[in-house]
Amino acid sequence: GAVVSQHPSWVICKSGTSVKIECRSLDFQATTMFWYRQFPKQSLMLMATSNEGSKATYEQGVEKDKFLINHASLTLSTLTVTSAHPEDSSFYICRGVGTEAFFGQGTRLTVV
Amino acid sequence: GENVEQHPSTLSVQEGDSAVIKCTYSDSASNYFPWYKQELGKRPQLIIDIRSNVGEKKDQRIAVTLNKTAKHFSLHITETQPEDSAVYFCAASKEGGSQGNLIFGKGTKLSVKP
C-alpha cells in the first residue's frame, strides 16, 4: 500500500559534514512534503514545506542555506543538513501529502 | 497563527482504567483534528481524527470529542492496556484538512501500569 519511506533511519556524522535524508513516496504521489524536527520529549515542529518542482517555504527561524530541501519529483524529496553541528542533533521526519498523507519513519541524526 | 495546547504532559493509569487527554486550539478556522500515537523513535501513527462538522467519533476503545464553541477537543481511551503506553499528540489543521499542515500539541506521555 501507499507509504512514505524515509532513509536513513539513523545517522551519526562528524561536526562540519553534511547529511542527506531521503523521503520516497511509494504507491502514491506526494505533491507536498512537510519536514519536521523533533527534539527529545518535545513536539514536532515544522521546518519547511516543499511542493514538487518549487522552492521550499521555510518556517521562521529555520536557515534555508543550512537545511537544503529538494523536491524534484512527486516521489522523492530530500533534506540536506549542511555543515552539521551538535545542536542539529534531532529526529527529522517527513510527511508526504497527495490524495492521502503519510509520515516517513523518521531519521535520528547525531552530530559528534 | 494557530496554537495548540495539550494537557496533561504525562499521564499514568492502571490497566483497565480510562485515560483522557485534552487539547485546545486558538484558530477558529481550524477544521481538522487528528490524534497520533508515537512510540519511541518511530513515526507518529494516526489513531483517530475528527472534522469540525462532527462532535464525536468513536473507534472501538478510542473516542474523540470536539467542542467548536470552546475550541477544544479530547481523546478518550477506555479499558487501557499496557500496549497503549506511548506519547500521544493532538494536532489541528485549517488548510486542506488532512492534507494540510498540522500544528501539533506538545504531547502526552501515557503510561499504563499492569
PDB file of C-alpha atoms in Angstrom:
ATOM      1  CA  GLY A   1       0.000   0.000   0.000  1.00  0.00           C
ATOM      2  CA  ALA A   2       0.900   3.681  -0.081  1.00  0.00           C
ATOM      3  CA  VAL A   3       3.652   4.735   2.270  1.00  0.00           C
ATOM      4  CA  VAL A   4       6.484   7.226   2.686  1.00  0.00           C
ATOM      5  CA  SER A   5       9.848   5.533   3.034  1.00  0.00           C
ATOM      6  CA  GLN A   6      12.486   7.616   4.822  1.00  0.00           C
ATOM      7  CA  HIS A   7      16.196   6.836   4.904  1.00  0.00           C
ATOM      8  CA  PRO A   8      18.428   6.583   6.737  1.00  0.00           C
ATOM      9  CA  SER A   9      16.651   5.706   9.967  1.00  0.00           C
ATOM     10  CA  TRP A  10      19.644   6.864  11.940  1.00  0.00           C
ATOM     11  CA  VAL A  11      22.960   8.510  11.150  1.00  0.00           C
ATOM     12  CA  ILE A  12      25.979   9.673  13.103  1.00  0.00           C
ATOM     13  CA  CYS A  13      28.168  12.285  11.470  1.00  0.00           C
ATOM     14  CA  LYS A  14      31.095  14.468  12.373  1.00  0.00           C
ATOM     15  CA  SER A  15      30.642  18.140  13.040  1.00  0.00           C
ATOM     16  CA  GLY A  16      31.052  20.160   9.846  1.00  0.00           C
ATOM     17  CA  THR A  17      29.936  17.458   7.465  1.00  0.00           C
ATOM     18  CA  SER A  18      26.668  17.261   5.533  1.00  0.00           C
ATOM     19  CA  VAL A  19      23.945  14.659   5.776  1.00  0.00           C
ATOM     20  CA  LYS A  20      21.228  13.907   3.254  1.00  0.00           C
ATOM     21  CA  ILE A  21      17.867  12.446   4.282  1.00  0.00           C
ATOM     22  CA  GLU A  22      15.573  10.985   1.654  1.00  0.00           C
ATOM     23  CA  CYS A  23      11.833  10.540   1.643  1.00  0.00           C
ATOM     24  CA  ARG A  24      10.291   8.478  -1.109  1.00  0.00           C
ATOM     25  CA  SER A  25       6.570   8.179  -1.623  1.00  0.00           C
ATOM     26  CA  LEU A  26       5.621   4.651  -2.667  1.00  0.00           C
ATOM     27  CA  ASP A  27       2.369   3.811  -4.453  1.00  0.00           C
ATOM     28  CA  PHE A  28       1.255   7.420  -4.326  1.00  0.00           C
ATOM     29  CA  GLN A  29       2.463  10.810  -5.423  1.00  0.00           C
ATOM     30  CA  ALA A  30       3.395  13.396  -2.834  1.00  0.00           C
ATOM     31  CA  THR A  31       2.705  16.809  -4.280  1.00  0.00           C
ATOM     32  CA  THR A  32       3.664  18.341  -0.945  1.00  0.00           C
ATOM     33  CA  MET A  33       6.278  17.280   1.585  1.00  0.00           C
ATOM     34  CA  PHE A  34       6.341  18.661   5.096  1.00  0.00           C
ATOM     35  CA  TRP A  35       9.620  18.408   7.010  1.00  0.00           C
ATOM     36  CA  TYR A  36       9.527  18.365  10.802  1.00  0.00           C
ATOM     37  CA  ARG A  37      12.146  18.330  13.528  1.00  0.00           C
ATOM     38  CA  GLN A  38      11.522  16.789  16.912  1.00  0.00           C
ATOM     39  CA  PHE A  39      13.853  17.323  19.867  1.00  0.00           C
ATOM     40  CA  PRO A  40      13.745  14.810  22.738  1.00  0.00           C
ATOM     41  CA  LYS A  41      10.497  14.879  24.670  1.00  0.00           C
ATOM     42  CA  GLN A  42       9.178  17.691  22.511  1.00  0.00           C
ATOM     43  CA  SER A  43       6.598  18.059  19.794  1.00  0.00           C
ATOM     44  CA  LEU A  44       7.041  18.009  16.037  1.00  0.00           C
ATOM     45  CA  MET A  45       7.984  21.434  14.767  1.00  0.00           C
ATOM     46  CA  LEU A  46       7.512  22.274  11.123  1.00  0.00           C
ATOM     47  CA  MET A  47      10.751  23.278   9.430  1.00  0.00           C
ATOM     48  CA  ALA A  48       9.668  23.720   5.842  1.00  0.00           C
ATOM     49  CA  THR A  49       7.087  22.866   3.241  1.00  0.00           C
ATOM     50  CA  SER A  50       8.039  21.826  -0.255  1.00  0.00           C
ATOM     51  CA  ASN A  51       5.903  21.404  -3.336  1.00  0.00           C
ATOM     52  CA  GLU A  52       7.071  19.344  -6.272  1.00  0.00           C
ATOM     53  CA  GLY A  53       9.033  21.470  -8.683  1.00  0.00           C
ATOM     54  CA  SER A  54       9.022  24.567  -6.489  1.00  0.00           C
ATOM     55  CA  LYS A  55      11.305  26.110  -3.909  1.00  0.00           C
ATOM     56  CA  ALA A  56      10.614  25.158  -0.342  1.00  0.00           C
ATOM     57  CA  THR A  57       8.949  27.540   2.080  1.00  0.00           C
ATOM     58  CA  TYR A  58      10.820  27.725   5.369  1.00  0.00           C
ATOM     59  CA  GLU A  59       9.399  28.484   8.777  1.00  0.00           C
ATOM     60  CA  GLN A  60      10.657  31.460  10.708  1.00  0.00           C
ATOM     61  CA  GLY A  61      13.993  30.754  12.323  1.00  0.00           C
ATOM     62  CA  VAL A  62      14.931  27.871  10.017  1.00  0.00           C
ATOM     63  CA  GLU A  63      18.001  28.633   7.906  1.00  0.00           C
ATOM     64  CA  LYS A  64      17.300  27.772   4.294  1.00  0.00           C
ATOM     65  CA  ASP A  65      21.003  27.685   3.440  1.00  0.00           C
ATOM     66  CA  LYS A  66      21.660  25.183   6.178  1.00  0.00           C
ATOM     67  CA  PHE A  67      18.688  22.905   5.577  1.00  0.00           C
ATOM     68  CA  LEU A  68      18.527  22.358   1.838  1.00  0.00           C
ATOM     69  CA  ILE A  69      15.316  20.845   0.577  1.00  0.00           C
ATOM     70  CA  ASN A  70      14.825  19.417  -2.867  1.00  0.00           C
ATOM     71  CA  HIS A  71      11.502  18.140  -4.189  1.00  0.00           C
ATOM     72  CA  ALA A  72      12.293  17.468  -7.799  1.00  0.00           C
ATOM     73  CA  SER A  73       9.703  14.752  -8.357  1.00  0.00           C
ATOM     74  CA  LEU A  74       6.391  13.542  -6.993  1.00  0.00           C
ATOM     75  CA  THR A  75       8.107  10.536  -5.446  1.00  0.00           C
ATOM     76  CA  LEU A  76      11.288  11.933  -3.921  1.00  0.00           C
ATOM     77  CA  SER A  77      12.099  14.764  -1.571  1.00  0.00           C
ATOM     78  CA  THR A  78      15.408  15.268   0.213  1.00  0.00           C
ATOM     79  CA  LEU A  79      16.615  17.286   3.177  1.00  0.00           C
ATOM     80  CA  THR A  80      20.333  18.002   3.403  1.00  0.00           C
ATOM     81  CA  VAL A  81      21.732  19.277   6.679  1.00  0.00           C
ATOM     82  CA  THR A  82      24.852  21.181   5.679  1.00  0.00           C
ATOM     83  CA  SER A  83      27.808  21.821   7.962  1.00  0.00           C
ATOM     84  CA  ALA A  84      26.084  19.943  10.739  1.00  0.00           C
ATOM     85  CA  HIS A  85      26.768  20.865  14.367  1.00  0.00           C
ATOM     86  CA  PRO A  86      25.891  19.053  17.599  1.00  0.00           C
ATOM     87  CA  GLU A  87      22.879  21.329  18.123  1.00  0.00           C
ATOM     88  CA  ASP A  88      21.430  19.936  14.869  1.00  0.00           C
ATOM     89  CA  SER A  89      21.159  16.532  16.513  1.00  0.00           C
ATOM     90  CA  SER A  90      17.480  15.697  16.440  1.00  0.00           C
ATOM     91  CA  PHE A  91      14.790  13.448  14.992  1.00  0.00           C
ATOM     92  CA  TYR A  92      13.861  14.578  11.489  1.00  0.00           C
ATOM     93  CA  ILE A  93      10.650  13.325   9.929  1.00  0.00           C
ATOM     94  CA  CYS A  94       8.905  13.971   6.658  1.00  0.00           C
ATOM     95  CA  ARG A  95       5.203  13.845   5.849  1.00  0.00           C
ATOM     96  CA  GLY A  96       4.190  13.320   2.255  1.00  0.00           C
ATOM     97  CA  VAL A  97       0.821  14.582   1.092  1.00  0.00           C
ATOM     98  CA  GLY A  98      -1.036  13.748  -2.085  1.00  0.00           C
ATOM     99  CA  THR A  99      -4.537  12.340  -2.082  1.00  0.00           C
ATOM    100  CA  GLU A 100      -3.575  10.953   1.340  1.00  0.00           C
ATOM    101  CA  ALA A 101      -0.909  11.843   3.874  1.00  0.00           C
ATOM    102  CA  PHE A 102       1.817   9.641   5.369  1.00  0.00           C
ATOM    103  CA  PHE A 103       4.707  10.179   7.733  1.00  0.00           C
ATOM    104  CA  GLY A 104       8.113   8.753   6.985  1.00  0.00           C
ATOM    105  CA  GLN A 105       9.798   6.565   9.596  1.00  0.00           C
ATOM    106  CA  GLY A 106      11.984   9.404  10.806  1.00  0.00           C
ATOM    107  CA  THR A 107      15.764   9.865  10.923  1.00  0.00           C
ATOM    108  CA  ARG A 108      17.701  10.118  14.167  1.00  0.00           C
ATOM    109  CA  LEU A 109      20.647  12.435  13.449  1.00  0.00           C
ATOM    110  CA  THR A 110      23.511  12.594  15.908  1.00  0.00           C
ATOM    111  CA  VAL A 111      26.314  15.062  15.228  1.00  0.00           C
ATOM    112  CA  VAL A 112      29.516  14.413  17.171  1.00  0.00           C
TER     113      VAL A 112
ATOM    114  CA  GLY B   1      -1.130  31.657  13.718  1.00  0.00           C
ATOM    115  CA  GLU B   2      -2.624  28.540  15.198  1.00  0.00           C
ATOM    116  CA  ASN B   3      -1.549  27.440  18.664  1.00  0.00           C
ATOM    117  CA  VAL B   4      -2.409  24.061  20.141  1.00  0.00           C
ATOM    118  CA  GLU B   5      -2.157  23.443  23.872  1.00  0.00           C
ATOM    119  CA  GLN B   6      -2.197  19.880  25.201  1.00  0.00           C
ATOM    120  CA  HIS B   7      -2.663  18.589  28.736  1.00  0.00           C
ATOM    121  CA  PRO B   8      -1.512  16.741  30.697  1.00  0.00           C
ATOM    122  CA  SER B   9       2.113  16.299  29.669  1.00  0.00           C
ATOM    123  CA  THR B  10       2.269  12.967  31.479  1.00  0.00           C
ATOM    124  CA  LEU B  11      -0.491  10.585  32.475  1.00  0.00           C
ATOM    125  CA  SER B  12      -0.222   7.362  34.413  1.00  0.00           C
ATOM    126  CA  VAL B  13      -3.174   4.994  34.737  1.00  0.00           C
ATOM    127  CA  GLN B  14      -3.807   1.451  35.859  1.00  0.00           C
ATOM    128  CA  GLU B  15      -4.571  -1.140  33.240  1.00  0.00           C
ATOM    129  CA  GLY B  16      -8.303  -1.188  32.589  1.00  0.00           C
ATOM    130  CA  ASP B  17      -8.853   2.420  33.605  1.00  0.00           C
ATOM    131  CA  SER B  18      -9.753   5.206  31.198  1.00  0.00           C
ATOM    132  CA  ALA B  19      -7.405   7.930  30.003  1.00  0.00           C
ATOM    133  CA  VAL B  20      -8.391  11.385  28.816  1.00  0.00           C
ATOM    134  CA  ILE B  21      -6.137  13.865  27.049  1.00  0.00           C
ATOM    135  CA  LYS B  22      -7.324  17.370  26.274  1.00  0.00           C
ATOM    136  CA  CYS B  23      -6.308  19.928  23.675  1.00  0.00           C
ATOM    137  CA  THR B  24      -7.322  23.472  22.930  1.00  0.00           C
ATOM    138  CA  TYR B  25      -6.731  25.423  19.751  1.00  0.00           C
ATOM    139  CA  SER B  26      -6.732  29.119  19.019  1.00  0.00           C
ATOM    140  CA  ASP B  27      -7.755  29.490  15.383  1.00  0.00           C
ATOM    141  CA  SER B  28     -11.497  29.097  14.864  1.00  0.00           C
ATOM    142  CA  ALA B  29     -10.818  28.390  11.175  1.00  0.00           C
ATOM    143  CA  SER B  30      -9.197  25.050  12.034  1.00  0.00           C
ATOM    144  CA  ASN B  31     -11.381  22.240  10.779  1.00  0.00           C
ATOM    145  CA  TYR B  32      -9.450  19.005  11.102  1.00  0.00           C
ATOM    146  CA  PHE B  33      -8.202  17.480  14.353  1.00  0.00           C
ATOM    147  CA  PRO B  34      -6.179  14.250  14.278  1.00  0.00           C
ATOM    148  CA  TRP B  35      -4.633  12.322  17.137  1.00  0.00           C
ATOM    149  CA  TYR B  36      -1.343  10.492  16.752  1.00  0.00           C
ATOM    150  CA  LYS B  37       0.347   7.802  18.808  1.00  0.00           C
ATOM    151  CA  GLN B  38       4.124   7.778  18.734  1.00  0.00           C
ATOM    152  CA  GLU B  39       6.310   5.068  20.182  1.00  0.00           C
ATOM    153  CA  LEU B  40       9.927   5.878  20.971  1.00  0.00           C
ATOM    154  CA  GLY B  41      11.957   6.547  17.841  1.00  0.00           C
ATOM    155  CA  LYS B  42       9.118   5.721  15.487  1.00  0.00           C
ATOM    156  CA  ARG B  43       6.828   7.638  13.208  1.00  0.00           C
ATOM    157  CA  PRO B  44       3.553   9.021  14.548  1.00  0.00           C
ATOM    158  CA  GLN B  45       0.618   6.770  13.803  1.00  0.00           C
ATOM    159  CA  LEU B  46      -2.804   8.277  13.153  1.00  0.00           C
ATOM    160  CA  ILE B  47      -5.242   6.666  15.581  1.00  0.00           C
ATOM    161  CA  ILE B  48      -8.353   8.763  15.115  1.00  0.00           C
ATOM    162  CA  ASP B  49      -9.397  12.082  13.651  1.00  0.00           C
ATOM    163  CA  ILE B  50     -12.407  14.354  13.628  1.00  0.00           C
ATOM    164  CA  ARG B  51     -13.619  17.128  11.405  1.00  0.00           C
ATOM    165  CA  SER B  52     -15.338  20.289  12.515  1.00  0.00           C
ATOM    166  CA  ASN B  53     -18.757  19.216  11.290  1.00  0.00           C
ATOM    167  CA  VAL B  54     -18.804  16.322  13.761  1.00  0.00           C
ATOM    168  CA  GLY B  55     -18.977  16.483  17.537  1.00  0.00           C
ATOM    169  CA  GLU B  56     -17.876  12.977  18.425  1.00  0.00           C
ATOM    170  CA  LYS B  57     -16.269   9.972  16.793  1.00  0.00           C
ATOM    171  CA  LYS B  58     -15.582   6.536  18.202  1.00  0.00           C
ATOM    172  CA  ASP B  59     -13.459   3.614  17.099  1.00  0.00           C
ATOM    173  CA  GLN B  60     -13.554   0.664  19.494  1.00  0.00           C
ATOM    174  CA  ARG B  61     -11.764   1.784  22.697  1.00  0.00           C
ATOM    175  CA  ILE B  62     -10.853   5.191  21.335  1.00  0.00           C
ATOM    176  CA  ALA B  63     -13.103   8.225  21.027  1.00  0.00           C
ATOM    177  CA  VAL B  64     -12.598  11.882  20.244  1.00  0.00           C
ATOM    178  CA  THR B  65     -14.939  14.734  21.134  1.00  0.00           C
ATOM    179  CA  LEU B  66     -14.899  18.242  19.685  1.00  0.00           C
ATOM    180  CA  ASN B  67     -16.388  21.411  21.101  1.00  0.00           C
ATOM    181  CA  LYS B  68     -16.080  24.059  18.404  1.00  0.00           C
ATOM    182  CA  THR B  69     -17.531  26.812  20.552  1.00  0.00           C
ATOM    183  CA  ALA B  70     -14.963  26.303  23.264  1.00  0.00           C
ATOM    184  CA  LYS B  71     -12.263  25.340  20.747  1.00  0.00           C
ATOM    185  CA  HIS B  72     -11.229  22.186  22.499  1.00  0.00           C
ATOM    186  CA  PHE B  73     -11.110  18.515  21.682  1.00  0.00           C
ATOM    187  CA  SER B  74     -10.325  15.455  23.733  1.00  0.00           C
ATOM    188  CA  LEU B  75      -9.083  11.911  23.292  1.00  0.00           C
ATOM    189  CA  HIS B  76     -10.679   9.202  25.392  1.00  0.00           C
ATOM    190  CA  ILE B  77      -9.158   5.746  25.721  1.00  0.00           C
ATOM    191  CA  THR B  78     -11.204   3.178  27.626  1.00  0.00           C
ATOM    192  CA  GLU B  79     -10.075  -0.140  29.077  1.00  0.00           C
ATOM    193  CA  THR B  80      -6.434   0.858  28.725  1.00  0.00           C
ATOM    194  CA  GLN B  81      -3.824  -1.810  28.079  1.00  0.00           C
ATOM    195  CA  PRO B  82      -0.032  -1.736  28.577  1.00  0.00           C
ATOM    196  CA  GLU B  83       0.423  -1.530  24.805  1.00  0.00           C
ATOM    197  CA  ASP B  84      -1.389   1.804  24.856  1.00  0.00           C
ATOM    198  CA  SER B  85       1.698   3.254  26.568  1.00  0.00           C
ATOM    199  CA  ALA B  86       3.201   5.833  24.192  1.00  0.00           C
ATOM    200  CA  VAL B  87       3.294   9.553  23.529  1.00  0.00           C
ATOM    201  CA  TYR B  88       0.064  10.946  22.123  1.00  0.00           C
ATOM    202  CA  PHE B  89      -0.081  14.141  20.069  1.00  0.00           C
ATOM    203  CA  CYS B  90      -3.106  16.154  19.112  1.00  0.00           C
ATOM    204  CA  ALA B  91      -2.978  18.417  16.083  1.00  0.00           C
ATOM    205  CA  ALA B  92      -5.066  20.979  14.254  1.00  0.00           C
ATOM    206  CA  SER B  93      -5.228  21.963  10.617  1.00  0.00           C
ATOM    207  CA  LYS B  94      -7.197  24.524   8.692  1.00  0.00           C
ATOM    208  CA  GLU B  95      -5.643  24.443   5.265  1.00  0.00           C
ATOM    209  CA  GLY B  96      -6.546  21.414   3.276  1.00  0.00           C
ATOM    210  CA  GLY B  97      -7.787  19.335   6.186  1.00  0.00           C
ATOM    211  CA  SER B  98      -5.859  16.081   6.457  1.00  0.00           C
ATOM    212  CA  GLN B  99      -3.664  17.136   3.528  1.00  0.00           C
ATOM    213  CA  GLY B 100      -2.658  20.427   5.105  1.00  0.00           C
ATOM    214  CA  ASN B 101      -0.026  21.461   7.570  1.00  0.00           C
ATOM    215  CA  LEU B 102      -0.605  20.174  11.087  1.00  0.00           C
ATOM    216  CA  ILE B 103       0.082  22.211  14.190  1.00  0.00           C
ATOM    217  CA  PHE B 104       0.922  19.774  16.954  1.00  0.00           C
ATOM    218  CA  GLY B 105       0.414  19.926  20.685  1.00  0.00           C
ATOM    219  CA  LYS B 106       3.412  19.212  22.926  1.00  0.00           C
ATOM    220  CA  GLY B 107       2.396  15.627  23.529  1.00  0.00           C
ATOM    221  CA  THR B 108       1.228  13.483  26.441  1.00  0.00           C
ATOM    222  CA  LYS B 109       3.264  10.566  27.677  1.00  0.00           C
ATOM    223  CA  LEU B 110       0.783   7.886  28.682  1.00  0.00           C
ATOM    224  CA  SER B 111       1.929   5.075  30.918  1.00  0.00           C
ATOM    225  CA  VAL B 112      -0.416   2.163  31.541  1.00  0.00           C
ATOM    226  CA  LYS B 113       0.647   0.101  34.531  1.00  0.00           C
ATOM    227  CA  PRO B 114      -0.236  -3.581  34.510  1.00  0.00           C
TER     228      PRO B 114
END
